[in-house]
Each structure stands twice: as C-alpha cells, then as structure tokens.
C-alpha atoms as a PDB file:
ATOM      1  CA  VAL A   1      -0.356   0.093  -0.063  1.00  0.00           C
ATOM      2  CA  ASP A   2       2.947   2.242   0.895  1.00  0.00           C
ATOM      3  CA  LYS A   3       4.569   1.904  -2.204  1.00  0.00           C
ATOM      4  CA  VAL A   4       1.168   2.564  -4.188  1.00  0.00           C
ATOM      5  CA  ILE A   5       1.045   5.235  -2.070  1.00  0.00           C
ATOM      6  CA  THR A   6       4.240   6.406  -3.335  1.00  0.00           C
ATOM      7  CA  ARG A   7       3.505   5.663  -7.055  1.00  0.00           C
ATOM      8  CA  LEU A   8       0.554   7.620  -6.698  1.00  0.00           C
ATOM      9  CA  LYS A   9       1.554  10.703  -5.335  1.00  0.00           C
ATOM     10  CA  GLU A  10       4.815  10.133  -7.935  1.00  0.00           C
ATOM     11  CA  CYS A  11       2.200  10.369 -11.067  1.00  0.00           C
ATOM     12  CA  MET A  12       0.933  14.079  -9.777  1.00  0.00           C
ATOM     13  CA  THR A  13       3.753  15.615  -9.042  1.00  0.00           C
ATOM     14  CA  GLU A  14       6.254  14.318 -11.063  1.00  0.00           C
ATOM     15  CA  LYS A  15       3.676  13.346 -14.103  1.00  0.00           C
ATOM     16  CA  LYS A  16       1.151  15.997 -13.629  1.00  0.00           C
ATOM     17  CA  MET A  17      -1.688  14.235 -14.483  1.00  0.00           C
ATOM     18  CA  PHE A  18      -4.277  16.195 -12.648  1.00  0.00           C
ATOM     19  CA  MET A  19      -3.181  18.813 -15.206  1.00  0.00           C
ATOM     20  CA  ASN A  20      -5.485  16.428 -17.395  1.00  0.00           C
ATOM     21  CA  GLU A  21      -9.062  18.228 -17.254  1.00  0.00           C
ATOM     22  CA  ASP A  22     -10.266  14.487 -18.175  1.00  0.00           C
ATOM     23  CA  LEU A  23      -8.277  12.687 -15.515  1.00  0.00           C
ATOM     24  CA  THR A  24     -10.566  10.109 -13.991  1.00  0.00           C
ATOM     25  CA  LEU A  25     -10.665   7.950 -11.183  1.00  0.00           C
ATOM     26  CA  LYS A  26     -10.261   4.715 -13.544  1.00  0.00           C
ATOM     27  CA  ASP A  27      -7.603   6.846 -15.677  1.00  0.00           C
ATOM     28  CA  LEU A  28      -5.344   6.719 -12.399  1.00  0.00           C
ATOM     29  CA  ALA A  29      -6.132   3.225 -11.173  1.00  0.00           C
ATOM     30  CA  GLU A  30      -4.811   1.892 -14.582  1.00  0.00           C
ATOM     31  CA  GLU A  31      -2.156   4.110 -14.062  1.00  0.00           C
ATOM     32  CA  LEU A  32      -0.901   2.321 -11.014  1.00  0.00           C
ATOM     33  CA  SER A  33      -2.270  -1.018 -11.853  1.00  0.00           C
ATOM     34  CA  VAL A  34      -5.155  -0.891  -8.846  1.00  0.00           C
ATOM     35  CA  THR A  35      -8.802  -1.374  -9.596  1.00  0.00           C
ATOM     36  CA  VAL A  36     -10.874   1.737  -9.274  1.00  0.00           C
ATOM     37  CA  HIS A  37     -12.011   0.090  -5.640  1.00  0.00           C
ATOM     38  CA  GLN A  38      -8.870  -0.100  -4.270  1.00  0.00           C
ATOM     39  CA  LEU A  39      -7.273   3.227  -5.173  1.00  0.00           C
ATOM     40  CA  SER A  40     -11.085   4.638  -3.776  1.00  0.00           C
ATOM     41  CA  GLN A  41     -10.641   2.664  -0.426  1.00  0.00           C
ATOM     42  CA  LEU A  42      -6.669   3.881  -0.243  1.00  0.00           C
ATOM     43  CA  LEU A  43      -7.705   8.085  -0.902  1.00  0.00           C
ATOM     44  CA  ASN A  44     -10.579   7.429   1.712  1.00  0.00           C
ATOM     45  CA  GLU A  45      -8.737   5.441   4.715  1.00  0.00           C
ATOM     46  CA  ARG A  46      -5.086   6.311   4.256  1.00  0.00           C
ATOM     47  CA  LEU A  47      -5.290   9.750   2.331  1.00  0.00           C
ATOM     48  CA  ALA A  48      -8.053  11.000   4.319  1.00  0.00           C
ATOM     49  CA  THR A  49     -10.153  12.508   1.279  1.00  0.00           C
ATOM     50  CA  ASN A  50     -11.946  11.703  -2.252  1.00  0.00           C
ATOM     51  CA  PHE A  51     -10.929  11.714  -5.507  1.00  0.00           C
ATOM     52  CA  ASN A  52     -12.221  15.398  -6.424  1.00  0.00           C
ATOM     53  CA  ASN A  53      -9.963  16.978  -3.469  1.00  0.00           C
ATOM     54  CA  PHE A  54      -7.220  14.731  -3.803  1.00  0.00           C
ATOM     55  CA  VAL A  55      -6.446  15.781  -7.612  1.00  0.00           C
ATOM     56  CA  ASN A  56      -8.006  19.064  -7.129  1.00  0.00           C
ATOM     57  CA  ARG A  57      -5.927  19.941  -3.991  1.00  0.00           C
ATOM     58  CA  TYR A  58      -3.119  19.605  -6.286  1.00  0.00           C
ATOM     59  CA  ARG A  59      -4.318  21.872  -9.325  1.00  0.00           C
ATOM     60  CA  ILE A  60      -4.943  24.748  -6.552  1.00  0.00           C
ATOM     61  CA  ASN A  61      -1.756  24.042  -5.698  1.00  0.00           C
ATOM     62  CA  GLU A  62      -0.277  24.966  -8.809  1.00  0.00           C
ATOM     63  CA  SER A  63      -2.068  27.405  -9.700  1.00  0.00           C
ATOM     64  CA  LYS A  64      -0.809  29.119  -6.539  1.00  0.00           C
ATOM     65  CA  MET A  65       2.527  28.909  -7.548  1.00  0.00           C
ATOM     66  CA  ILE A  66       1.651  30.157 -11.128  1.00  0.00           C
ATOM     67  CA  LEU A  67      -0.610  32.844 -10.328  1.00  0.00           C
ATOM     68  CA  LEU A  68       2.780  33.983  -8.337  1.00  0.00           C
ATOM     69  CA  ASP A  69       5.382  32.930 -10.799  1.00  0.00           C
ATOM     70  CA  GLU A  70       3.263  34.413 -13.949  1.00  0.00           C
ATOM     71  CA  PRO A  71       1.661  37.389 -12.795  1.00  0.00           C
ATOM     72  CA  GLU A  72       0.804  38.576 -16.041  1.00  0.00           C
ATOM     73  CA  ARG A  73      -1.492  35.557 -17.021  1.00  0.00           C
ATOM     74  CA  SER A  74      -5.022  35.482 -16.451  1.00  0.00           C
ATOM     75  CA  VAL A  75      -6.241  33.602 -13.591  1.00  0.00           C
ATOM     76  CA  ILE A  76      -9.129  31.779 -16.214  1.00  0.00           C
ATOM     77  CA  SER A  77      -6.237  30.285 -18.932  1.00  0.00           C
ATOM     78  CA  ILE A  78      -4.333  29.445 -15.011  1.00  0.00           C
ATOM     79  CA  ALA A  79      -8.026  27.242 -14.669  1.00  0.00           C
ATOM     80  CA  PHE A  80      -7.981  25.668 -17.841  1.00  0.00           C
ATOM     81  CA  MET A  81      -4.026  24.985 -17.821  1.00  0.00           C
ATOM     82  CA  VAL A  82      -4.283  22.837 -14.784  1.00  0.00           C
ATOM     83  CA  GLY A  83      -7.290  21.003 -14.856  1.00  0.00           C
ATOM     84  CA  PHE A  84     -10.369  22.194 -14.110  1.00  0.00           C
ATOM     85  CA  ASN A  85     -13.723  23.013 -17.112  1.00  0.00           C
ATOM     86  CA  THR A  86     -15.298  25.880 -15.527  1.00  0.00           C
ATOM     87  CA  LYS A  87     -13.811  28.618 -13.992  1.00  0.00           C
ATOM     88  CA  SER A  88     -16.615  28.613 -11.222  1.00  0.00           C
ATOM     89  CA  SER A  89     -15.384  24.715 -10.339  1.00  0.00           C
ATOM     90  CA  PHE A  90     -11.502  26.753 -10.211  1.00  0.00           C
ATOM     91  CA  TYR A  91     -12.859  29.560  -7.955  1.00  0.00           C
ATOM     92  CA  ASN A  92     -14.949  27.272  -5.276  1.00  0.00           C
ATOM     93  CA  ALA A  93     -11.820  24.992  -5.349  1.00  0.00           C
ATOM     94  CA  PHE A  94      -9.917  28.053  -4.562  1.00  0.00           C
ATOM     95  CA  SER A  95     -11.357  29.449  -1.966  1.00  0.00           C
ATOM     96  CA  ARG A  96     -12.546  26.487  -0.203  1.00  0.00           C
ATOM     97  CA  PHE A  97      -8.632  25.318  -0.133  1.00  0.00           C
ATOM     98  CA  THR A  98      -7.204  28.395   0.309  1.00  0.00           C
ATOM     99  CA  GLY A  99      -9.946  30.994   2.148  1.00  0.00           C
ATOM    100  CA  THR A 100      -9.789  33.677  -0.704  1.00  0.00           C
ATOM    101  CA  THR A 101      -9.967  34.218  -4.147  1.00  0.00           C
ATOM    102  CA  PRO A 102      -6.631  33.933  -7.176  1.00  0.00           C
ATOM    103  CA  GLN A 103      -7.166  37.637  -7.389  1.00  0.00           C
ATOM    104  CA  ASP A 104      -7.156  38.258  -4.130  1.00  0.00           C
ATOM    105  CA  TYR A 105      -4.741  35.414  -3.343  1.00  0.00           C
ATOM    106  CA  ARG A 106      -2.188  36.942  -6.005  1.00  0.00           C
ATOM    107  CA  ARG A 107      -2.413  40.764  -4.653  1.00  0.00           C
ATOM    108  CA  ASP A 108      -1.688  39.869  -1.432  1.00  0.00           C
ATOM    109  CA  ASN A 109       1.364  37.115  -2.094  1.00  0.00           C
ATOM    110  CA  LEU A 110       3.188  39.343  -4.789  1.00  0.00           C
END
C-alpha cells in the first residue's frame, strides 16, 4: 500500500496527471495497476480524502505557484491550464482550499 501511495504522489508531482481536465479515478487506477475500488479505498482510508479533493488540491497548489510566477497570465487561463473545466469550479475549489479568491491570493502574495 505504501508503494502505491508513493507512486500515486509521483503521478501527481512528476507526471502532473492532475493537469488533464479529463482525468478520472479509472485513469489513475490504471496508471497505478490497481482497481478503481482499491484506489478509492486507499484515498478514503489512508489519505482521508476523495478523488476530486485529492486531484483538486494538486491543481490548486499548482495554480498558486503560477499565479505568483506569471502575474501577467489571466486567472482563467491558469484555471484551464491546471485542469479545471470551468471558471466556477476553479473559484469554488480555490476558495475552499485557500480561504480566498485567486485574485486576492495573487495581490496579497506578490
């Protein structure tokens, strides 16, 4: 199980699979050579999260870096770049994970 968790994190940090807007639990399970059920159980029981929150946390962390590294890039282009399908889903996730809006985050940290 620990090896699968390590590989899972590598899929996110090195391969940046989260940036694929069409990424599914099935895709990730196949990449890890585990069943959808096994991956879902691992996320829930070992990492205390679900698939959407797991993926969105990586997307939000990536977007925070880009917001500061590329201040000329529009917020919406960053949202799409990191894998969100809509502006509203990006804003909702960003606010939930950071407690602020992307614009306020950029303004407060530049």
